[in-house]
Amino acid sequence: MADIFELMLTLDLRDELSEEEVAELRWHLGLGPKPETLSIVTDFPFAVEDDHGKLVIEDDPYPLLGGSGEASKVDGALVSILLRRQKPSFGTWALTSRQEIHPDDFERTGELLSWLATKVGDFHRRHDGSVHLGWTRYCEEHQPEPLVVRDGVVIWPS
């Protein structure tokens, strides 16, 4: 069995997002085209072998929360949505995303989640300064664990 986790985000974001940030966030959620310039998560390095057998680092950006359709390791479907609320009570933007994630993607996805943690409404902030974004669950477990950002760092499951 692969090391796959369910990642579930349920967020309310404040109205301070620029048009560029919304466009990039929509791309990360698989809801829009890739912007010309990335400012939230900027580096997507990976090593490839060139024609001479040498390793070369290339940059290949991809949507971090863009999975959709049938899940492969967890039950149900993968989906992401971002909508502007008509009557904002907790925030102007509502974001929900359910994805499958491998630990190899924790660092890069963590960059996006840490950025999101700076944009959430007060409802998501705890007394200790941490920010609750949703939950994670190992694919073979039944009980999810809270997904928390503390001091700008995502606390991933061990």
PDB file of C-alpha atoms in Angstrom:
ATOM      1  CA  MET A   1       0.000   0.000   0.000  1.00  0.00           C
ATOM      2  CA  ALA A   2       1.307   3.461  -0.853  1.00  0.00           C
ATOM      3  CA  ASP A   3       1.912   6.138   1.749  1.00  0.00           C
ATOM      4  CA  ILE A   4      -1.134   8.181   0.791  1.00  0.00           C
ATOM      5  CA  PHE A   5      -3.014  10.555   3.059  1.00  0.00           C
ATOM      6  CA  GLU A   6      -6.400  12.166   2.706  1.00  0.00           C
ATOM      7  CA  LEU A   7      -6.104  15.947   2.961  1.00  0.00           C
ATOM      8  CA  MET A   8      -9.315  17.831   3.714  1.00  0.00           C
ATOM      9  CA  LEU A   9      -9.401  21.624   3.832  1.00  0.00           C
ATOM     10  CA  THR A  10     -12.398  23.657   4.913  1.00  0.00           C
ATOM     11  CA  LEU A  11     -11.471  27.329   5.024  1.00  0.00           C
ATOM     12  CA  ASP A  12     -12.973  30.759   5.097  1.00  0.00           C
ATOM     13  CA  LEU A  13     -10.606  33.376   3.687  1.00  0.00           C
ATOM     14  CA  ARG A  14     -10.647  37.126   4.300  1.00  0.00           C
ATOM     15  CA  ASP A  15     -11.294  39.601   1.495  1.00  0.00           C
ATOM     16  CA  GLU A  16      -7.681  40.756   1.238  1.00  0.00           C
ATOM     17  CA  LEU A  17      -6.791  38.462  -1.663  1.00  0.00           C
ATOM     18  CA  SER A  18      -5.572  40.257  -4.773  1.00  0.00           C
ATOM     19  CA  GLU A  19      -6.826  39.251  -8.216  1.00  0.00           C
ATOM     20  CA  GLU A  20      -3.423  37.651  -8.893  1.00  0.00           C
ATOM     21  CA  GLU A  21      -3.603  35.613  -5.668  1.00  0.00           C
ATOM     22  CA  VAL A  22      -7.123  34.427  -6.461  1.00  0.00           C
ATOM     23  CA  ALA A  23      -6.014  33.423  -9.967  1.00  0.00           C
ATOM     24  CA  GLU A  24      -3.028  31.464  -8.615  1.00  0.00           C
ATOM     25  CA  LEU A  25      -5.134  29.849  -5.902  1.00  0.00           C
ATOM     26  CA  ARG A  26      -7.752  28.844  -8.485  1.00  0.00           C
ATOM     27  CA  TRP A  27      -4.946  27.248 -10.559  1.00  0.00           C
ATOM     28  CA  HIS A  28      -3.670  25.314  -7.507  1.00  0.00           C
ATOM     29  CA  LEU A  29      -7.224  24.047  -6.976  1.00  0.00           C
ATOM     30  CA  GLY A  30      -7.498  22.902 -10.604  1.00  0.00           C
ATOM     31  CA  LEU A  31     -10.110  25.585 -11.328  1.00  0.00           C
ATOM     32  CA  GLY A  32      -8.285  27.859 -13.740  1.00  0.00           C
ATOM     33  CA  PRO A  33      -5.306  28.343 -16.037  1.00  0.00           C
ATOM     34  CA  LYS A  34      -1.744  28.681 -14.757  1.00  0.00           C
ATOM     35  CA  PRO A  35      -0.825  32.329 -14.204  1.00  0.00           C
ATOM     36  CA  GLU A  36       2.239  33.661 -16.022  1.00  0.00           C
ATOM     37  CA  THR A  37       3.897  34.486 -12.686  1.00  0.00           C
ATOM     38  CA  LEU A  38       3.651  32.381  -9.541  1.00  0.00           C
ATOM     39  CA  SER A  39       4.008  34.219  -6.227  1.00  0.00           C
ATOM     40  CA  ILE A  40       2.536  31.858  -3.597  1.00  0.00           C
ATOM     41  CA  VAL A  41       4.575  28.722  -4.317  1.00  0.00           C
ATOM     42  CA  THR A  42       7.317  29.662  -6.740  1.00  0.00           C
ATOM     43  CA  ASP A  43       9.671  26.680  -7.045  1.00  0.00           C
ATOM     44  CA  PHE A  44       8.796  23.227  -8.368  1.00  0.00           C
ATOM     45  CA  PRO A  45      12.245  21.685  -8.888  1.00  0.00           C
ATOM     46  CA  PHE A  46      12.806  18.111  -9.967  1.00  0.00           C
ATOM     47  CA  ALA A  47      15.847  16.238 -11.235  1.00  0.00           C
ATOM     48  CA  VAL A  48      16.014  14.757 -14.725  1.00  0.00           C
ATOM     49  CA  GLU A  49      18.792  13.160 -16.693  1.00  0.00           C
ATOM     50  CA  ASP A  50      20.002  15.126 -19.701  1.00  0.00           C
ATOM     51  CA  ASP A  51      21.198  13.613 -23.000  1.00  0.00           C
ATOM     52  CA  HIS A  52      24.664  13.075 -21.501  1.00  0.00           C
ATOM     53  CA  GLY A  53      23.476  11.239 -18.386  1.00  0.00           C
ATOM     54  CA  LYS A  54      23.957  14.204 -16.036  1.00  0.00           C
ATOM     55  CA  LEU A  55      21.308  15.206 -13.531  1.00  0.00           C
ATOM     56  CA  VAL A  56      19.762  18.560 -14.295  1.00  0.00           C
ATOM     57  CA  ILE A  57      17.309  20.440 -12.083  1.00  0.00           C
ATOM     58  CA  GLU A  58      14.257  21.652 -13.960  1.00  0.00           C
ATOM     59  CA  ASP A  59      11.192  23.566 -12.818  1.00  0.00           C
ATOM     60  CA  ASP A  60       7.783  22.049 -13.569  1.00  0.00           C
ATOM     61  CA  PRO A  61       4.935  23.821 -11.733  1.00  0.00           C
ATOM     62  CA  TYR A  62       1.771  21.821 -11.132  1.00  0.00           C
ATOM     63  CA  PRO A  63      -1.463  22.485  -9.212  1.00  0.00           C
ATOM     64  CA  LEU A  64      -0.953  21.286  -5.635  1.00  0.00           C
ATOM     65  CA  LEU A  65      -4.645  20.735  -4.835  1.00  0.00           C
ATOM     66  CA  GLY A  66      -5.946  20.081  -8.340  1.00  0.00           C
ATOM     67  CA  GLY A  67      -6.987  16.438  -8.105  1.00  0.00           C
ATOM     68  CA  SER A  68     -10.540  15.690  -9.226  1.00  0.00           C
ATOM     69  CA  GLY A  69     -12.680  12.660  -9.877  1.00  0.00           C
ATOM     70  CA  GLU A  70     -12.440   9.254  -8.264  1.00  0.00           C
ATOM     71  CA  ALA A  71      -9.952   8.879  -5.410  1.00  0.00           C
ATOM     72  CA  SER A  72      -7.476   6.032  -5.827  1.00  0.00           C
ATOM     73  CA  LYS A  73      -6.539   5.194  -2.208  1.00  0.00           C
ATOM     74  CA  VAL A  74      -9.237   6.800  -0.055  1.00  0.00           C
ATOM     75  CA  ASP A  75     -12.975   6.385  -0.480  1.00  0.00           C
ATOM     76  CA  GLY A  76     -14.998   8.943  -2.372  1.00  0.00           C
ATOM     77  CA  ALA A  77     -13.945  11.690  -4.735  1.00  0.00           C
ATOM     78  CA  LEU A  78     -11.251  14.328  -5.017  1.00  0.00           C
ATOM     79  CA  VAL A  79     -12.602  17.826  -5.390  1.00  0.00           C
ATOM     80  CA  SER A  80     -11.738  21.490  -4.854  1.00  0.00           C
ATOM     81  CA  ILE A  81     -13.945  24.552  -4.862  1.00  0.00           C
ATOM     82  CA  LEU A  82     -13.401  28.243  -4.187  1.00  0.00           C
ATOM     83  CA  LEU A  83     -16.362  30.566  -4.119  1.00  0.00           C
ATOM     84  CA  ARG A  84     -17.047  34.138  -3.154  1.00  0.00           C
ATOM     85  CA  ARG A  85     -19.663  34.275  -0.429  1.00  0.00           C
ATOM     86  CA  GLN A  86     -22.779  36.366  -1.002  1.00  0.00           C
ATOM     87  CA  LYS A  87     -23.216  36.927   2.742  1.00  0.00           C
ATOM     88  CA  PRO A  88     -19.792  36.630   4.382  1.00  0.00           C
ATOM     89  CA  SER A  89     -20.080  35.552   7.998  1.00  0.00           C
ATOM     90  CA  PHE A  90     -16.646  34.001   8.643  1.00  0.00           C
ATOM     91  CA  GLY A  91     -14.842  35.277   5.549  1.00  0.00           C
ATOM     92  CA  THR A  92     -15.394  36.479   2.001  1.00  0.00           C
ATOM     93  CA  TRP A  93     -14.056  33.346   0.284  1.00  0.00           C
ATOM     94  CA  ALA A  94     -15.076  29.763   1.028  1.00  0.00           C
ATOM     95  CA  LEU A  95     -12.543  27.077   0.080  1.00  0.00           C
ATOM     96  CA  THR A  96     -13.029  23.338   0.350  1.00  0.00           C
ATOM     97  CA  SER A  97     -10.606  20.763  -1.001  1.00  0.00           C
ATOM     98  CA  ARG A  98     -10.352  17.003  -0.573  1.00  0.00           C
ATOM     99  CA  GLN A  99      -7.184  15.517  -2.020  1.00  0.00           C
ATOM    100  CA  GLU A 100      -4.863  12.559  -1.807  1.00  0.00           C
ATOM    101  CA  ILE A 101      -1.313  13.520  -0.854  1.00  0.00           C
ATOM    102  CA  HIS A 102       1.957  11.629  -0.596  1.00  0.00           C
ATOM    103  CA  PRO A 103       4.525  12.621   2.077  1.00  0.00           C
ATOM    104  CA  ASP A 104       6.917  13.592  -0.748  1.00  0.00           C
ATOM    105  CA  ASP A 105       4.520  16.478  -1.463  1.00  0.00           C
ATOM    106  CA  PHE A 106       4.188  17.641   2.170  1.00  0.00           C
ATOM    107  CA  GLU A 107       6.875  20.331   1.876  1.00  0.00           C
ATOM    108  CA  ARG A 108       5.631  22.017  -1.292  1.00  0.00           C
ATOM    109  CA  THR A 109       1.944  21.692  -0.353  1.00  0.00           C
ATOM    110  CA  GLY A 110       2.925  22.979   3.085  1.00  0.00           C
ATOM    111  CA  GLU A 111       4.110  26.215   1.444  1.00  0.00           C
ATOM    112  CA  LEU A 112       0.634  26.748   0.010  1.00  0.00           C
ATOM    113  CA  LEU A 113      -1.085  25.782   3.270  1.00  0.00           C
ATOM    114  CA  SER A 114       1.160  28.092   5.310  1.00  0.00           C
ATOM    115  CA  TRP A 115       0.249  30.933   2.951  1.00  0.00           C
ATOM    116  CA  LEU A 116      -3.458  30.072   3.285  1.00  0.00           C
ATOM    117  CA  ALA A 117      -3.086  30.150   7.078  1.00  0.00           C
ATOM    118  CA  THR A 118      -2.161  33.840   6.832  1.00  0.00           C
ATOM    119  CA  LYS A 119      -5.372  34.553   4.901  1.00  0.00           C
ATOM    120  CA  VAL A 120      -7.988  32.709   6.981  1.00  0.00           C
ATOM    121  CA  GLY A 121     -10.708  34.331   9.050  1.00  0.00           C
ATOM    122  CA  ASP A 122     -10.499  34.510  12.835  1.00  0.00           C
ATOM    123  CA  PHE A 123     -12.707  31.417  13.217  1.00  0.00           C
ATOM    124  CA  HIS A 124      -9.725  29.227  12.244  1.00  0.00           C
ATOM    125  CA  ARG A 125      -7.294  30.790  14.730  1.00  0.00           C
ATOM    126  CA  ARG A 126      -6.755  29.153  18.124  1.00  0.00           C
ATOM    127  CA  HIS A 127      -5.754  30.742  21.427  1.00  0.00           C
ATOM    128  CA  ASP A 128      -2.219  29.329  21.148  1.00  0.00           C
ATOM    129  CA  GLY A 129      -1.664  31.104  17.797  1.00  0.00           C
ATOM    130  CA  SER A 130      -2.079  27.979  15.674  1.00  0.00           C
ATOM    131  CA  VAL A 131      -4.400  27.912  12.675  1.00  0.00           C
ATOM    132  CA  HIS A 132      -6.754  24.978  12.032  1.00  0.00           C
ATOM    133  CA  LEU A 133      -7.192  24.305   8.298  1.00  0.00           C
ATOM    134  CA  GLY A 134      -8.933  20.936   8.228  1.00  0.00           C
ATOM    135  CA  TRP A 135      -7.606  17.428   8.754  1.00  0.00           C
ATOM    136  CA  THR A 136      -5.471  14.617   7.386  1.00  0.00           C
ATOM    137  CA  ARG A 137      -5.928  10.874   7.549  1.00  0.00           C
ATOM    138  CA  TYR A 138      -3.639   8.027   6.520  1.00  0.00           C
ATOM    139  CA  CYS A 139      -5.488   6.032   3.854  1.00  0.00           C
ATOM    140  CA  GLU A 140      -5.755   2.906   6.035  1.00  0.00           C
ATOM    141  CA  GLU A 141      -6.900   4.730   9.190  1.00  0.00           C
ATOM    142  CA  HIS A 142     -10.422   5.717  10.132  1.00  0.00           C
ATOM    143  CA  GLN A 143      -9.669   8.576  12.520  1.00  0.00           C
ATOM    144  CA  PRO A 144      -8.528  11.896  11.007  1.00  0.00           C
ATOM    145  CA  GLU A 145      -5.991  14.182  12.671  1.00  0.00           C
ATOM    146  CA  PRO A 146      -6.301  17.982  12.750  1.00  0.00           C
ATOM    147  CA  LEU A 147      -4.323  19.837  10.086  1.00  0.00           C
ATOM    148  CA  VAL A 148      -2.683  22.725  11.897  1.00  0.00           C
ATOM    149  CA  VAL A 149      -0.247  25.475  10.982  1.00  0.00           C
ATOM    150  CA  ARG A 150       1.832  26.664  13.922  1.00  0.00           C
ATOM    151  CA  ASP A 151       4.398  29.464  13.605  1.00  0.00           C
ATOM    152  CA  GLY A 152       4.084  29.322   9.816  1.00  0.00           C
ATOM    153  CA  VAL A 153       4.807  25.582   9.616  1.00  0.00           C
ATOM    154  CA  VAL A 154       2.324  22.804   8.779  1.00  0.00           C
ATOM    155  CA  ILE A 155       2.235  20.064  11.430  1.00  0.00           C
ATOM    156  CA  TRP A 156       2.045  16.970   9.222  1.00  0.00           C
ATOM    157  CA  PRO A 157       1.194  13.491  10.552  1.00  0.00           C
ATOM    158  CA  SER A 158       4.205  11.396  11.496  1.00  0.00           C
TER     159      SER A 158
END
